[in-house]
Every structure is written in structure tokens, then in C-alpha cells.
Amino acid sequence: MPFAIITDSSANLPEATIEHYGLHVFGLVFNIDGEVHRSYIKGSITDLKQFYTMLREGKVITTSLPSLTEVEAIVRGVLESGQDAIYIGFDSALSGTYENTSRFLYSLRDADFPDRKLYCVDSLGAALGQGLLVIEACRKREAGDSVDQVAAWAEANRQRFAHWFTVDDLSYLQRGGRLSKGVAIAATLLNIKPVLHVDEEGRL
């Protein structure tokens, strides 16, 4: 590979796609009743059925950012191999993942790999919207574009991916702080199913 493309597990990419494009993926972490789980493990088929079952059962689930130990291991391996890299991360308006990870990556590059090129791109998206941006970046790399060209393209085109969705149960939006409890209760009683989207600043 002329350069590496890195993302995080919020891109929801299947293992076959990850393998096909030689992607590196940081796994976000979730905690259920004090037990820590990773949302992505290299080489494993990600099955989150248990996670969603427990969520529907009302268990309290908290999420956290990727382990910086894992982040460092992956990126150090890439840069030590002589490759440059692009990290395309989870929407900074919805999570601290991008800000925390990009800050760490730039400090790692500056301290230990000043001659390597490393770009961090805030996808301003999530799920397969983020995933599609990553896939298109991989296709640009396959077409022969340089690391500078692909990074510039991702920055320039990230807002061309539209995120529209709806939900069956507003309690999750309320738990995550996206809706007030009163609004969630009223909307549920009225059987309202809101259509949501991510705006140009990455906000839900």
C-alpha cells in the first residue's frame, strides 16, 4: 500500500470490506454492568446482537473512546513501516473520539515520526455515512491518488454524504442527551417518529 487509511469502528464497515481495502480500525469501547466490551476486534466478524438485546432490556450502557494504547500500536506500526497515513474519524460534534484521537496522533507523529505525512479528517458523519467516505478514499488511493490528494478530497467532499434516519424508540435519544425526558415521553405517547439528519457542522 502506498499509504495507510485508518478509521474507527463507528464507520460500521464489514470485515470483508476492511480486509479488501487493508484498512486499520480503532475499536470504540462500551461498558455494560462494569464489563468492558470492544465494538471491533481485528479479524472477527462483529456481532452486536447481544449489545442491542441488552439495550432493549433496559441495561445501562456507557460508551468510551478507543484505547490510546491500541491507537498507538496501530499507528506506530504503520509509520514505522515507512507508510504515510490518513485517519478518517467519527463526527466530532457527536463524540470526542476524533478530537482526542487526532490530537494524540499528531503528537505521536511530531515526537517520533517528523518525516512521515499524517492527516486527520473529521468525517462530520457516522455509521455508513462515515464508512462511505472511507471507502471512497480507498478507491481514490487505488486509482493512484497521493496521500495529500486523498486527504484534501476527503476534507472537500465530506459534506456530500447525507445522513437521514429515523428511530422506533426515543428513549435512547433521551438517554444519550439528544432529547429532553419530557419531549421523549410526549413524542412516545403521540407515537411520533422523528426524521433526523446530521447538519453541515456534524450536529444531530
GROMACS .gro file of C-alpha atoms in nm:
model
  204
    1MET     CA    1   0.000   0.000   0.000
    2PRO     CA    2   0.137   0.347  -0.088
    3PHE     CA    3  -0.017   0.487   0.234
    4ALA     CA    4  -0.248   0.362   0.507
    5ILE     CA    5  -0.612   0.459   0.562
    6ILE     CA    6  -0.735   0.436   0.919
    7THR     CA    7  -1.084   0.477   1.066
    8ASP     CA    8  -1.276   0.379   1.378
    9SER     CA    9  -1.549   0.123   1.436
   10SER     CA   10  -1.828   0.381   1.420
   11ALA     CA   11  -1.791   0.355   1.041
   12ASN     CA   12  -1.977   0.019   1.066
   13LEU     CA   13  -1.774  -0.143   0.791
   14PRO     CA   14  -1.797  -0.522   0.750
   15GLU     CA   15  -1.482  -0.727   0.796
   16ALA     CA   16  -1.477  -0.823   0.426
   17THR     CA   17  -1.453  -0.453   0.330
   18ILE     CA   18  -1.188  -0.387   0.594
   19GLU     CA   19  -0.982  -0.677   0.461
   20HIS     CA   20  -1.036  -0.586   0.094
   21TYR     CA   21  -0.903  -0.233   0.137
   22GLY     CA   22  -0.642  -0.317   0.401
   23LEU     CA   23  -0.798  -0.074   0.647
   24HIS     CA   24  -0.684  -0.020   1.005
   25VAL     CA   25  -0.971   0.024   1.253
   26PHE     CA   26  -0.975   0.161   1.608
   27GLY     CA   27  -1.239  -0.017   1.816
   28LEU     CA   28  -1.466   0.203   2.028
   29VAL     CA   29  -1.545   0.065   2.373
   30PHE     CA   30  -1.871   0.013   2.560
   31ASN     CA   31  -1.933  -0.081   2.922
   32ILE     CA   32  -2.223  -0.298   3.045
   33ASP     CA   33  -2.263  -0.355   3.419
   34GLY     CA   34  -1.893  -0.291   3.475
   35GLU     CA   35  -1.782  -0.526   3.197
   36VAL     CA   36  -1.582  -0.372   2.913
   37HIS     CA   37  -1.651  -0.475   2.552
   38ARG     CA   38  -1.484  -0.368   2.226
   39SER     CA   39  -1.702  -0.289   1.926
   40TYR     CA   40  -1.438  -0.413   1.682
   41ILE     CA   41  -1.167  -0.679   1.704
   42LYS     CA   42  -0.939  -0.731   1.404
   43GLY     CA   43  -1.024  -1.047   1.210
   44SER     CA   44  -1.353  -1.107   1.392
   45ILE     CA   45  -1.700  -1.082   1.244
   46THR     CA   46  -1.858  -0.808   1.452
   47ASP     CA   47  -2.187  -0.926   1.604
   48LEU     CA   48  -2.358  -0.667   1.821
   49LYS     CA   49  -2.685  -0.859   1.868
   50GLN     CA   50  -2.608  -0.913   2.235
   51PHE     CA   51  -2.541  -0.540   2.276
   52TYR     CA   52  -2.875  -0.441   2.122
   53THR     CA   53  -3.064  -0.710   2.315
   54MET     CA   54  -2.928  -0.578   2.645
   55LEU     CA   55  -3.005  -0.222   2.535
   56ARG     CA   56  -3.369  -0.317   2.473
   57GLU     CA   57  -3.378  -0.489   2.811
   58GLY     CA   58  -3.301  -0.154   2.971
   59LYS     CA   59  -2.945  -0.221   3.083
   60VAL     CA   60  -2.738   0.091   3.135
   61ILE     CA   61  -2.467   0.101   2.870
   62THR     CA   62  -2.196   0.362   2.853
   63THR     CA   63  -1.951   0.417   2.571
   64SER     CA   64  -1.595   0.542   2.569
   65LEU     CA   65  -1.325   0.640   2.324
   66PRO     CA   66  -1.082   0.397   2.164
   67SER     CA   67  -0.793   0.289   2.382
   68LEU     CA   68  -0.494   0.514   2.315
   69THR     CA   69  -0.275   0.208   2.369
   70GLU     CA   70  -0.447   0.039   2.073
   71VAL     CA   71  -0.436   0.361   1.870
   72GLU     CA   72  -0.063   0.400   1.930
   73ALA     CA   73   0.012   0.035   1.848
   74ILE     CA   74  -0.171   0.055   1.515
   75VAL     CA   75  -0.037   0.392   1.403
   76ARG     CA   76   0.317   0.334   1.526
   77GLY     CA   77   0.321   0.010   1.327
   78VAL     CA   78   0.204   0.192   1.014
   79LEU     CA   79   0.453   0.478   1.043
   80GLU     CA   80   0.743   0.250   1.138
   81SER     CA   81   0.675   0.051   0.819
   82GLY     CA   82   0.752   0.365   0.620
   83GLN     CA   83   0.393   0.444   0.523
   84ASP     CA   84   0.217   0.778   0.547
   85ALA     CA   85  -0.140   0.771   0.679
   86ILE     CA   86  -0.485   0.929   0.679
   87TYR     CA   87  -0.723   0.889   0.973
   88ILE     CA   88  -1.093   0.950   0.892
   89GLY     CA   89  -1.279   0.971   1.220
   90PHE     CA   90  -1.620   0.975   1.384
   91ASP     CA   91  -1.810   1.309   1.373
   92SER     CA   92  -1.654   1.547   1.628
   93ALA     CA   93  -1.994   1.703   1.705
   94LEU     CA   94  -2.130   1.367   1.823
   95SER     CA   95  -1.828   1.222   2.003
   96GLY     CA   96  -1.491   1.314   2.149
   97THR     CA   97  -1.333   1.030   1.950
   98TYR     CA   98  -1.197   1.242   1.665
   99GLU     CA   99  -1.066   1.528   1.876
  100ASN     CA  100  -0.897   1.300   2.130
  101THR     CA  101  -0.752   1.062   1.871
  102SER     CA  102  -0.633   1.325   1.623
  103ARG     CA  103  -0.459   1.525   1.895
  104PHE     CA  104  -0.281   1.210   2.011
  105LEU     CA  105  -0.184   1.108   1.656
  106TYR     CA  106  -0.036   1.446   1.571
  107SER     CA  107   0.166   1.448   1.893
  108LEU     CA  108   0.293   1.096   1.815
  109ARG     CA  109   0.391   1.198   1.462
  110ASP     CA  110   0.564   1.516   1.576
  111ALA     CA  111   0.758   1.340   1.852
  112ASP     CA  112   0.866   1.019   1.678
  113PHE     CA  113   0.795   1.041   1.303
  114PRO     CA  114   0.851   1.402   1.188
  115ASP     CA  115   0.934   1.287   0.835
  116ARG     CA  116   0.608   1.097   0.784
  117LYS     CA  117   0.287   1.251   0.649
  118LEU     CA  118  -0.017   1.204   0.872
  119TYR     CA  119  -0.356   1.362   0.803
  120CYS     CA  120  -0.662   1.352   1.029
  121VAL     CA  121  -1.003   1.418   0.871
  122ASP     CA  122  -1.320   1.476   1.074
  123SER     CA  123  -1.585   1.289   0.871
  124LEU     CA  124  -1.867   1.503   1.019
  125GLY     CA  125  -2.062   1.178   0.993
  126ALA     CA  126  -2.120   0.841   1.149
  127ALA     CA  127  -2.219   0.485   1.066
  128LEU     CA  128  -2.220   0.410   0.693
  129GLY     CA  129  -2.205   0.780   0.604
  130GLN     CA  130  -1.859   0.781   0.759
  131GLY     CA  131  -1.798   0.436   0.610
  132LEU     CA  132  -1.879   0.553   0.257
  133LEU     CA  133  -1.633   0.840   0.290
  134VAL     CA  134  -1.367   0.589   0.396
  135ILE     CA  135  -1.449   0.354   0.105
  136GLU     CA  136  -1.433   0.637  -0.149
  137ALA     CA  137  -1.097   0.744  -0.005
  138CYS     CA  138  -0.975   0.386  -0.055
  139ARG     CA  139  -1.094   0.392  -0.415
  140LYS     CA  140  -0.910   0.719  -0.475
  141ARG     CA  141  -0.596   0.556  -0.336
  142GLU     CA  142  -0.646   0.258  -0.568
  143ALA     CA  143  -0.679   0.498  -0.861
  144GLY     CA  144  -0.331   0.629  -0.783
  145ASP     CA  145  -0.403   0.948  -0.589
  146SER     CA  146  -0.138   1.055  -0.338
  147VAL     CA  147  -0.189   1.079   0.038
  148ASP     CA  148  -0.210   1.460   0.002
  149GLN     CA  149  -0.472   1.435  -0.274
  150VAL     CA  150  -0.689   1.182  -0.087
  151ALA     CA  151  -0.677   1.383   0.237
  152ALA     CA  152  -0.772   1.703   0.051
  153TRP     CA  153  -1.050   1.519  -0.133
  154ALA     CA  154  -1.195   1.379   0.192
  155GLU     CA  155  -1.197   1.725   0.352
  156ALA     CA  156  -1.359   1.881   0.045
  157ASN     CA  157  -1.624   1.611  -0.007
  158ARG     CA  158  -1.722   1.500   0.344
  159GLN     CA  159  -2.038   1.712   0.338
  160ARG     CA  160  -2.162   1.545   0.019
  161PHE     CA  161  -2.270   1.242   0.223
  162ALA     CA  162  -2.622   1.288   0.360
  163HIS     CA  163  -2.724   1.125   0.689
  164TRP     CA  164  -3.101   1.079   0.728
  165PHE     CA  165  -3.262   0.826   0.960
  166THR     CA  166  -3.546   0.758   1.199
  167VAL     CA  167  -3.582   0.561   1.521
  168ASP     CA  168  -3.853   0.344   1.676
  169ASP     CA  169  -3.777   0.427   2.037
  170LEU     CA  170  -3.694   0.778   2.158
  171SER     CA  171  -3.565   0.658   2.495
  172TYR     CA  172  -3.216   0.605   2.350
  173LEU     CA  173  -3.201   0.963   2.223
  174GLN     CA  174  -3.317   1.081   2.564
  175ARG     CA  175  -3.060   0.866   2.747
  176GLY     CA  176  -2.784   0.999   2.524
  177GLY     CA  177  -2.881   1.360   2.592
  178ARG     CA  178  -3.016   1.424   2.240
  179LEU     CA  179  -3.373   1.485   2.366
  180SER     CA  180  -3.515   1.606   2.696
  181LYS     CA  181  -3.707   1.350   2.902
  182GLY     CA  182  -4.031   1.547   2.863
  183VAL     CA  183  -4.005   1.563   2.485
  184ALA     CA  184  -3.919   1.192   2.463
  185ILE     CA  185  -4.221   1.095   2.678
  186ALA     CA  186  -4.462   1.323   2.488
  187ALA     CA  187  -4.340   1.207   2.147
  188THR     CA  188  -4.366   0.842   2.253
  189LEU     CA  189  -4.724   0.889   2.379
  190LEU     CA  190  -4.816   1.058   2.050
  191ASN     CA  191  -4.636   0.784   1.854
  192ILE     CA  192  -4.416   1.040   1.682
  193LYS     CA  193  -4.127   0.903   1.479
  194PRO     CA  194  -3.895   1.195   1.407
  195VAL     CA  195  -3.677   1.203   1.097
  196LEU     CA  196  -3.327   1.307   1.197
  197HIS     CA  197  -3.027   1.418   0.997
  198VAL     CA  198  -2.672   1.539   1.052
  199ASP     CA  199  -2.623   1.902   0.951
  200GLU     CA  200  -2.321   2.067   0.785
  201GLU     CA  201  -2.147   2.107   1.121
  202GLY     CA  202  -2.196   1.744   1.210
  203ARG     CA  203  -2.473   1.808   1.464
  204LEU     CA  204  -2.771   1.575   1.501
   0.00000   0.00000   0.00000
